[in-house]
Amino acid sequence: MPELPELSADERSRYEWQLWVRGFGETGQRRLKATTVFVSRIGGVGGTVAMQLAAAGVGRLILAHAGELRLNDMNRQMLMSTDAVGEPRIAAAARRLREINPHVVVETISENVDETNAHRLTVGADVIVSAAPLFEERLQMNRQAVRRRVPLVDCSMYDLEARLLTVVPGHTPCLSCLIPESPPNWKREFPVFGAVASTIGSLAAMEVIKLAAGLGEPPKGRLLNLDLGSLTFASIAVARRADCPECASTLAPF
Amino acid sequence: MRLLVQYTAQLRTAVEKAEEEFELEGRSSLATLLARVASRLQAEATRHLLTPAGRLQPSLMVVLNSQVVSTREAESVLVKAGDVVTLMPPIAGG
């Protein structure tokens, strides 16, 4: 196992409050610094994940998202500002992330994940964060995570609801166990508040920090379902599919 | 026996309610309950539950008392009075 990177005096000062967190400390911070996280896309959810991970001091962020920032992204896009509307969003995101924390290496890819590029885009990632609005993209990221045996944190939302699934290949069900195919009725644009996107994005970032630092327990085999309308959080037991095309062959026998 | 069905996400929007009670005969399966639910829904809501061929949508998550149940097992899973069944159509990021 490679040696963990050292922390500079500036980094120790920057992260002081979280270095006090029980079970994290300097070793946890150095583990986080040694971690590369792939995030796609960089919308209200992925942008929040990237922002929180940058502030927390993750070592390297690989951000993937094609296209320009649109005005109707701005109700949930905390990472970018209005003057960037019309610009490539990935450039605006990287600029702001470097302002938040210049210690983080930010790499950008102006592509969305698909079957042809998923392998190439996720090379080198220790954790994959799926925050895309299309199921094809999420299932491709899930496939890469399972094949590479790296964790996947999948985030989703609709209206006042949001869901979070952490996949630890070899130990938990994967996204394909729950969603075996792209649903035919899904609409690319849907009702949601930025506060819902930020909530689930922040929870996802915490999951990544936990996975990277070996902190706490990931919710293995649990789907977190948030209903912010009733302020109800439910932890739902999910099961592996014995015939899952993605993960069945990688798991221990039932 | 009485059971509670909860609707989430697009299904809740289409049904315009968060939950409703259903009355079933004793020793009914989850499939029987889901068929009863489908029969009560309008077309806009039904498509989140059933395929055009009338089968359960493969990506619909059916939660029986905090545990996801495979829709393929719906025939063999029995429900009982007081059960809470939550119907969760798949949602995504953005």
mmCIF file of N, CA, C and O in Angstrom, chain B residues 16-94:
data_model
loop_
_atom_site.group_PDB
_atom_site.id
_atom_site.type_symbol
_atom_site.label_atom_id
_atom_site.label_comp_id
_atom_site.label_asym_id
_atom_site.label_seq_id
_atom_site.Cartn_x
_atom_site.Cartn_y
_atom_site.Cartn_z
ATOM 1 N N GLU B 16 -51.778 11.927 -6.497
ATOM 2 C CA GLU B 16 -52.145 13.117 -5.729
ATOM 3 C C GLU B 16 -52.471 12.792 -4.283
ATOM 4 O O GLU B 16 -53.317 13.422 -3.647
ATOM 5 N N LYS B 17 -51.841 11.773 -3.761
ATOM 6 C CA LYS B 17 -51.949 11.480 -2.329
ATOM 7 C C LYS B 17 -50.724 10.674 -1.915
ATOM 8 O O LYS B 17 -50.082 10.016 -2.751
ATOM 9 N N ALA B 18 -50.406 10.718 -0.635
ATOM 10 C CA ALA B 18 -49.212 10.031 -0.143
ATOM 11 C C ALA B 18 -49.495 8.580 0.216
ATOM 12 O O ALA B 18 -48.604 7.738 0.170
ATOM 13 N N GLU B 19 -50.733 8.297 0.607
ATOM 14 C CA GLU B 19 -51.030 6.922 1.030
ATOM 15 C C GLU B 19 -52.529 6.696 1.018
ATOM 16 O O GLU B 19 -53.316 7.647 1.007
ATOM 17 N N GLU B 20 -52.897 5.430 0.992
ATOM 18 C CA GLU B 20 -54.307 5.081 1.156
ATOM 19 C C GLU B 20 -54.412 3.646 1.665
ATOM 20 O O GLU B 20 -53.497 2.833 1.490
ATOM 21 N N GLU B 21 -55.538 3.368 2.273
ATOM 22 C CA GLU B 21 -55.753 2.028 2.820
ATOM 23 C C GLU B 21 -56.444 1.139 1.798
ATOM 24 O O GLU B 21 -57.242 1.602 0.978
ATOM 25 N N PHE B 22 -56.133 -0.140 1.893
ATOM 26 C CA PHE B 22 -56.787 -1.140 1.044
ATOM 27 C C PHE B 22 -57.318 -2.250 1.936
ATOM 28 O O PHE B 22 -56.695 -2.609 2.945
ATOM 29 N N GLU B 23 -58.429 -2.788 1.529
ATOM 30 C CA GLU B 23 -59.052 -3.889 2.258
ATOM 31 C C GLU B 23 -58.912 -5.144 1.402
ATOM 32 O O GLU B 23 -59.309 -5.146 0.232
ATOM 33 N N LEU B 24 -58.319 -6.183 1.963
ATOM 34 C CA LEU B 24 -58.135 -7.433 1.215
ATOM 35 C C LEU B 24 -58.715 -8.599 2.011
ATOM 36 O O LEU B 24 -58.820 -8.530 3.244
ATOM 37 N N GLU B 25 -59.020 -9.670 1.290
ATOM 38 C CA GLU B 25 -59.393 -10.909 1.970
ATOM 39 C C GLU B 25 -58.170 -11.465 2.694
ATOM 40 O O GLU B 25 -57.028 -11.157 2.323
ATOM 41 N N GLY B 26 -58.392 -12.285 3.685
ATOM 42 C CA GLY B 26 -57.276 -12.900 4.389
ATOM 43 C C GLY B 26 -56.451 -13.773 3.460
ATOM 44 O O GLY B 26 -56.942 -14.246 2.426
ATOM 45 N N ARG B 27 -55.188 -13.995 3.796
ATOM 46 C CA ARG B 27 -54.256 -14.819 3.027
ATOM 47 C C ARG B 27 -54.184 -14.368 1.559
ATOM 48 O O ARG B 27 -54.407 -15.138 0.619
ATOM 49 N N SER B 28 -53.868 -13.114 1.393
ATOM 50 C CA SER B 28 -53.667 -12.575 0.046
ATOM 51 C C SER B 28 -52.186 -12.370 -0.205
ATOM 52 O O SER B 28 -51.403 -12.158 0.734
ATOM 53 N N SER B 29 -51.809 -12.412 -1.456
ATOM 54 C CA SER B 29 -50.396 -12.201 -1.795
ATOM 55 C C SER B 29 -50.142 -10.729 -2.095
ATOM 56 O O SER B 29 -51.072 -9.942 -2.325
ATOM 57 N N LEU B 30 -48.859 -10.409 -2.117
ATOM 58 C CA LEU B 30 -48.471 -9.050 -2.489
ATOM 59 C C LEU B 30 -48.942 -8.746 -3.908
ATOM 60 O O LEU B 30 -49.375 -7.628 -4.214
ATOM 61 N N ALA B 31 -48.894 -9.747 -4.787
ATOM 62 C CA ALA B 31 -49.349 -9.554 -6.165
ATOM 63 C C ALA B 31 -50.828 -9.181 -6.197
ATOM 64 O O ALA B 31 -51.247 -8.334 -6.991
ATOM 65 N N THR B 32 -51.616 -9.806 -5.335
ATOM 66 C CA THR B 32 -53.044 -9.478 -5.271
ATOM 67 C C THR B 32 -53.241 -8.030 -4.857
ATOM 68 O O THR B 32 -54.059 -7.297 -5.422
ATOM 69 N N LEU B 33 -52.473 -7.615 -3.868
ATOM 70 C CA LEU B 33 -52.565 -6.224 -3.419
ATOM 71 C C LEU B 33 -52.183 -5.266 -4.552
ATOM 72 O O LEU B 33 -52.884 -4.274 -4.802
ATOM 73 N N LEU B 34 -51.072 -5.565 -5.238
ATOM 74 C CA LEU B 34 -50.613 -4.665 -6.301
ATOM 75 C C LEU B 34 -51.628 -4.607 -7.448
ATOM 76 O O LEU B 34 -51.838 -3.554 -8.054
ATOM 77 N N ALA B 35 -52.263 -5.734 -7.725
ATOM 78 C CA ALA B 35 -53.309 -5.736 -8.760
ATOM 79 C C ALA B 35 -54.486 -4.869 -8.328
ATOM 80 O O ALA B 35 -55.067 -4.135 -9.142
ATOM 81 N N ARG B 36 -54.809 -4.920 -7.043
ATOM 82 C CA ARG B 36 -55.899 -4.089 -6.523
ATOM 83 C C ARG B 36 -55.534 -2.605 -6.616
ATOM 84 O O ARG B 36 -56.356 -1.774 -6.992
ATOM 85 N N VAL B 37 -54.285 -2.315 -6.285
ATOM 86 C CA VAL B 37 -53.821 -0.927 -6.382
ATOM 87 C C VAL B 37 -53.931 -0.454 -7.824
ATOM 88 O O VAL B 37 -54.467 0.621 -8.112
ATOM 89 N N ALA B 38 -53.424 -1.279 -8.746
ATOM 90 C CA ALA B 38 -53.420 -0.891 -10.162
ATOM 91 C C ALA B 38 -54.835 -0.640 -10.668
ATOM 92 O O ALA B 38 -55.070 0.280 -11.461
ATOM 93 N N SER B 39 -55.780 -1.437 -10.206
ATOM 94 C CA SER B 39 -57.162 -1.294 -10.679
ATOM 95 C C SER B 39 -57.793 0.016 -10.215
ATOM 96 O O SER B 39 -58.760 0.489 -10.805
ATOM 97 N N ARG B 40 -57.237 0.590 -9.169
ATOM 98 C CA ARG B 40 -57.818 1.815 -8.634
ATOM 99 C C ARG B 40 -57.179 3.076 -9.246
ATOM 100 O O ARG B 40 -57.670 4.172 -9.078
ATOM 101 N N LEU B 41 -56.031 2.901 -9.918
ATOM 102 C CA LEU B 41 -55.286 4.060 -10.401
ATOM 103 C C LEU B 41 -55.741 4.515 -11.784
ATOM 104 O O LEU B 41 -56.222 3.714 -12.593
ATOM 105 N N GLN B 42 -55.538 5.791 -12.048
ATOM 106 C CA GLN B 42 -55.746 6.329 -13.391
ATOM 107 C C GLN B 42 -54.554 5.930 -14.267
ATOM 108 O O GLN B 42 -53.489 5.558 -13.759
ATOM 109 N N ALA B 43 -54.715 6.100 -15.575
ATOM 110 C CA ALA B 43 -53.677 5.659 -16.517
ATOM 111 C C ALA B 43 -52.329 6.315 -16.247
ATOM 112 O O ALA B 43 -51.274 5.670 -16.327
ATOM 113 N N GLU B 44 -52.328 7.605 -15.916
ATOM 114 C CA GLU B 44 -51.079 8.336 -15.677
ATOM 115 C C GLU B 44 -50.285 7.700 -14.526
ATOM 116 O O GLU B 44 -49.052 7.640 -14.550
ATOM 117 N N ALA B 45 -51.002 7.203 -13.538
ATOM 118 C CA ALA B 45 -50.331 6.568 -12.401
ATOM 119 C C ALA B 45 -50.010 5.105 -12.689
ATOM 120 O O ALA B 45 -48.956 4.598 -12.299
ATOM 121 N N THR B 46 -50.879 4.442 -13.390
ATOM 122 C CA THR B 46 -50.716 2.997 -13.633
ATOM 123 C C THR B 46 -49.418 2.692 -14.377
ATOM 124 O O THR B 46 -48.782 1.672 -14.132
ATOM 125 N N ARG B 47 -49.021 3.590 -15.268
ATOM 126 C CA ARG B 47 -47.818 3.305 -16.074
ATOM 127 C C ARG B 47 -46.547 3.248 -15.219
ATOM 128 O O ARG B 47 -45.547 2.690 -15.647
ATOM 129 N N HIS B 48 -46.596 3.831 -14.022
ATOM 130 C CA HIS B 48 -45.452 3.706 -13.118
ATOM 131 C C HIS B 48 -45.451 2.352 -12.407
ATOM 132 O O HIS B 48 -44.455 1.944 -11.818
ATOM 133 N N LEU B 49 -46.593 1.685 -12.449
ATOM 134 C CA LEU B 49 -46.740 0.406 -11.750
ATOM 135 C C LEU B 49 -46.641 -0.777 -12.718
ATOM 136 O O LEU B 49 -45.999 -1.790 -12.407
ATOM 137 N N LEU B 50 -47.245 -0.611 -13.886
ATOM 138 C CA LEU B 50 -47.339 -1.731 -14.819
ATOM 139 C C LEU B 50 -46.743 -1.384 -16.177
ATOM 140 O O LEU B 50 -46.799 -0.226 -16.611
ATOM 141 N N THR B 51 -46.224 -2.389 -16.855
ATOM 142 C CA THR B 51 -45.791 -2.219 -18.246
ATOM 143 C C THR B 51 -47.036 -2.206 -19.131
ATOM 144 O O THR B 51 -48.126 -2.602 -18.689
ATOM 145 N N PRO B 52 -46.896 -1.786 -20.414
ATOM 146 C CA PRO B 52 -48.055 -1.838 -21.323
ATOM 147 C C PRO B 52 -48.647 -3.239 -21.429
ATOM 148 O O PRO B 52 -49.832 -3.400 -21.707
ATOM 149 N N ALA B 53 -47.809 -4.262 -21.184
ATOM 150 C CA ALA B 53 -48.302 -5.643 -21.250
ATOM 151 C C ALA B 53 -48.990 -6.080 -19.957
ATOM 152 O O ALA B 53 -49.443 -7.216 -19.852
ATOM 153 N N GLY B 54 -49.031 -5.174 -18.973
ATOM 154 C CA GLY B 54 -49.730 -5.497 -17.734
ATOM 155 C C GLY B 54 -48.878 -6.157 -16.671
ATOM 156 O O GLY B 54 -49.385 -6.598 -15.635
ATOM 157 N N ARG B 55 -47.567 -6.226 -16.905
ATOM 158 C CA ARG B 55 -46.676 -6.803 -15.891
ATOM 159 C C ARG B 55 -46.134 -5.687 -15.008
ATOM 160 O O ARG B 55 -46.105 -4.531 -15.413
ATOM 161 N N LEU B 56 -45.680 -6.054 -13.813
ATOM 162 C CA LEU B 56 -45.118 -5.032 -12.928
ATOM 163 C C LEU B 56 -43.858 -4.441 -13.546
ATOM 164 O O LEU B 56 -43.039 -5.164 -14.118
ATOM 165 N N GLN B 57 -43.702 -3.131 -13.439
ATOM 166 C CA GLN B 57 -42.504 -2.484 -13.962
ATOM 167 C C GLN B 57 -41.271 -3.082 -13.273
ATOM 168 O O GLN B 57 -41.198 -3.106 -12.042
ATOM 169 N N PRO B 58 -40.279 -3.550 -14.047
ATOM 170 C CA PRO B 58 -39.108 -4.203 -13.425
ATOM 171 C C PRO B 58 -38.335 -3.292 -12.485
ATOM 172 O O PRO B 58 -37.704 -3.769 -11.541
ATOM 173 N N SER B 59 -38.377 -1.973 -12.736
ATOM 174 C CA SER B 59 -37.583 -1.059 -11.914
ATOM 175 C C SER B 59 -38.380 -0.424 -10.780
ATOM 176 O O SER B 59 -37.846 0.420 -10.061
ATOM 177 N N LEU B 60 -39.617 -0.842 -10.616
ATOM 178 C CA LEU B 60 -40.397 -0.351 -9.476
ATOM 179 C C LEU B 60 -39.896 -1.040 -8.210
ATOM 180 O O LEU B 60 -39.776 -2.266 -8.172
ATOM 181 N N MET B 61 -39.577 -0.256 -7.196
ATOM 182 C CA MET B 61 -39.204 -0.861 -5.914
ATOM 183 C C MET B 61 -40.447 -0.983 -5.048
ATOM 184 O O MET B 61 -41.156 -0.003 -4.833
ATOM 185 N N VAL B 62 -40.693 -2.185 -4.585
ATOM 186 C CA VAL B 62 -41.827 -2.435 -3.699
ATOM 187 C C VAL B 62 -41.260 -2.755 -2.317
ATOM 188 O O VAL B 62 -40.501 -3.714 -2.153
ATOM 189 N N VAL B 63 -41.604 -1.917 -1.365
ATOM 190 C CA VAL B 63 -41.054 -2.065 -0.014
ATOM 191 C C VAL B 63 -42.162 -2.567 0.901
ATOM 192 O O VAL B 63 -43.212 -1.945 1.015
ATOM 193 N N LEU B 64 -41.918 -3.714 1.511
ATOM 194 C CA LEU B 64 -42.875 -4.272 2.463
ATOM 195 C C LEU B 64 -42.281 -4.121 3.857
ATOM 196 O O LEU B 64 -41.283 -4.776 4.189
ATOM 197 N N ASN B 65 -42.841 -3.216 4.624
ATOM 198 C CA ASN B 65 -42.378 -2.996 5.999
ATOM 199 C C ASN B 65 -40.850 -2.809 6.074
ATOM 200 O O ASN B 65 -40.147 -3.560 6.747
ATOM 201 N N SER B 66 -40.347 -1.836 5.355
ATOM 202 C CA SER B 66 -38.928 -1.445 5.388
ATOM 203 C C SER B 66 -37.975 -2.415 4.699
ATOM 204 O O SER B 66 -36.767 -2.379 4.929
ATOM 205 N N GLN B 67 -38.497 -3.317 3.887
ATOM 206 C CA GLN B 67 -37.633 -4.232 3.151
ATOM 207 C C GLN B 67 -38.089 -4.319 1.699
ATOM 208 O O GLN B 67 -39.272 -4.567 1.431
ATOM 209 N N VAL B 68 -37.140 -4.137 0.785
ATOM 210 C CA VAL B 68 -37.485 -4.247 -0.632
ATOM 211 C C VAL B 68 -37.812 -5.697 -0.966
ATOM 212 O O VAL B 68 -37.073 -6.616 -0.578
ATOM 213 N N VAL B 69 -38.907 -5.897 -1.661
ATOM 214 C CA VAL B 69 -39.308 -7.239 -2.095
ATOM 215 C C VAL B 69 -39.225 -7.271 -3.617
ATOM 216 O O VAL B 69 -39.721 -6.360 -4.290
ATOM 217 N N SER B 70 -38.616 -8.285 -4.137
ATOM 218 C CA SER B 70 -38.547 -8.415 -5.590
ATOM 219 C C SER B 70 -39.954 -8.558 -6.150
ATOM 220 O O SER B 70 -40.752 -9.363 -5.657
ATOM 221 N N THR B 71 -40.238 -7.785 -7.202
ATOM 222 C CA THR B 71 -41.581 -7.877 -7.784
ATOM 223 C C THR B 71 -41.827 -9.262 -8.390
ATOM 224 O O THR B 71 -42.960 -9.681 -8.552
ATOM 225 N N ARG B 72 -40.732 -9.963 -8.665
ATOM 226 C CA ARG B 72 -40.898 -11.311 -9.220
ATOM 227 C C ARG B 72 -41.372 -12.307 -8.157
ATOM 228 O O ARG B 72 -41.814 -13.398 -8.464
ATOM 229 N N GLU B 73 -41.228 -11.895 -6.893
ATOM 230 C CA GLU B 73 -41.670 -12.767 -5.800
ATOM 231 C C GLU B 73 -43.044 -12.372 -5.271
ATOM 232 O O GLU B 73 -43.507 -12.925 -4.271
ATOM 233 N N ALA B 74 -43.661 -11.403 -5.954
ATOM 234 C CA ALA B 74 -44.904 -10.841 -5.418
ATOM 235 C C ALA B 74 -46.009 -11.887 -5.270
ATOM 236 O O ALA B 74 -46.862 -11.790 -4.392
ATOM 237 N N GLU B 75 -45.977 -12.913 -6.139
ATOM 238 C CA GLU B 75 -47.007 -13.959 -6.053
ATOM 239 C C GLU B 75 -46.854 -14.802 -4.789
ATOM 240 O O GLU B 75 -47.838 -15.269 -4.221
ATOM 241 N N SER B 76 -45.611 -14.997 -4.383
ATOM 242 C CA SER B 76 -45.379 -15.924 -3.274
ATOM 243 C C SER B 76 -45.299 -15.239 -1.908
ATOM 244 O O SER B 76 -45.314 -15.918 -0.881
ATOM 245 N N VAL B 77 -45.207 -13.919 -1.908
ATOM 246 C CA VAL B 77 -45.116 -13.201 -0.625
ATOM 247 C C VAL B 77 -46.528 -12.881 -0.131
ATOM 248 O O VAL B 77 -47.312 -12.242 -0.832
ATOM 249 N N LEU B 78 -46.838 -13.350 1.062
ATOM 250 C CA LEU B 78 -48.159 -13.082 1.634
ATOM 251 C C LEU B 78 -48.117 -11.793 2.449
ATOM 252 O O LEU B 78 -47.108 -11.492 3.099
ATOM 253 N N VAL B 79 -49.177 -11.031 2.376
ATOM 254 C CA VAL B 79 -49.277 -9.827 3.195
ATOM 255 C C VAL B 79 -50.238 -10.103 4.350
ATOM 256 O O VAL B 79 -51.036 -11.049 4.302
ATOM 257 N N LYS B 80 -50.117 -9.279 5.384
ATOM 258 C CA LYS B 80 -50.979 -9.476 6.551
ATOM 259 C C LYS B 80 -51.539 -8.136 7.003
ATOM 260 O O LYS B 80 -51.053 -7.069 6.581
ATOM 261 N N ALA B 81 -52.523 -8.200 7.845
ATOM 262 C CA ALA B 81 -53.158 -6.973 8.332
ATOM 263 C C ALA B 81 -52.120 -6.067 8.966
ATOM 264 O O ALA B 81 -51.247 -6.526 9.705
ATOM 265 N N GLY B 82 -52.223 -4.788 8.658
ATOM 266 C CA GLY B 82 -51.316 -3.815 9.250
ATOM 267 C C GLY B 82 -50.036 -3.605 8.475
ATOM 268 O O GLY B 82 -49.242 -2.713 8.806
ATOM 269 N N ASP B 83 -49.790 -4.414 7.454
ATOM 270 C CA ASP B 83 -48.579 -4.221 6.641
ATOM 271 C C ASP B 83 -48.602 -2.855 5.958
ATOM 272 O O ASP B 83 -49.669 -2.345 5.584
ATOM 273 N N VAL B 84 -47.398 -2.316 5.792
ATOM 274 C CA VAL B 84 -47.245 -1.066 5.048
ATOM 275 C C VAL B 84 -46.452 -1.389 3.786
ATOM 276 O O VAL B 84 -45.330 -1.915 3.863
ATOM 277 N N VAL B 85 -47.021 -1.103 2.641
ATOM 278 C CA VAL B 85 -46.366 -1.372 1.355
ATOM 279 C C VAL B 85 -46.088 -0.029 0.680
ATOM 280 O O VAL B 85 -47.015 0.746 0.430
ATOM 281 N N THR B 86 -44.822 0.236 0.445
ATOM 282 C CA THR B 86 -44.426 1.505 -0.167
ATOM 283 C C THR B 86 -43.998 1.253 -1.604
ATOM 284 O O THR B 86 -43.173 0.369 -1.871
ATOM 285 N N LEU B 87 -44.553 2.003 -2.520
ATOM 286 C CA LEU B 87 -44.260 1.840 -3.947
ATOM 287 C C LEU B 87 -43.332 2.959 -4.382
ATOM 288 O O LEU B 87 -43.668 4.139 -4.277
ATOM 289 N N MET B 88 -42.151 2.584 -4.846
ATOM 290 C CA MET B 88 -41.106 3.565 -5.152
ATOM 291 C C MET B 88 -40.659 3.460 -6.612
ATOM 292 O O MET B 88 -39.792 2.648 -6.947
ATOM 293 N N PRO B 89 -41.206 4.274 -7.476
ATOM 294 C CA PRO B 89 -40.683 4.327 -8.846
ATOM 295 C C PRO B 89 -39.246 4.845 -8.810
ATOM 296 O O PRO B 89 -38.892 5.623 -7.925
ATOM 297 N N PRO B 90 -38.415 4.421 -9.759
ATOM 298 C CA PRO B 90 -37.019 4.883 -9.765
ATOM 299 C C PRO B 90 -36.920 6.373 -10.056
ATOM 300 O O PRO B 90 -37.671 6.893 -10.885
ATOM 301 N N ILE B 91 -35.977 7.035 -9.385
ATOM 302 C CA ILE B 91 -35.717 8.464 -9.600
ATOM 303 C C ILE B 91 -34.222 8.636 -9.868
ATOM 304 O O ILE B 91 -33.449 7.681 -9.740
ATOM 305 N N ALA B 92 -33.799 9.839 -10.225
ATOM 306 C CA ALA B 92 -32.397 10.033 -10.629
ATOM 307 C C ALA B 92 -31.848 11.353 -10.094
ATOM 308 O O ALA B 92 -32.541 12.101 -9.405
ATOM 309 N N GLY B 93 -30.590 11.627 -10.454
ATOM 310 C CA GLY B 93 -29.945 12.867 -10.015
ATOM 311 C C GLY B 93 -30.208 13.995 -11.002
ATOM 312 O O GLY B 93 -31.007 13.873 -11.915
ATOM 313 N N GLY B 94 -29.512 15.102 -10.804
ATOM 314 C CA GLY B 94 -29.725 16.212 -11.720
ATOM 315 C C GLY B 94 -29.173 17.515 -11.195
ATOM 316 O O GLY B 94 -28.784 17.595 -10.054
#
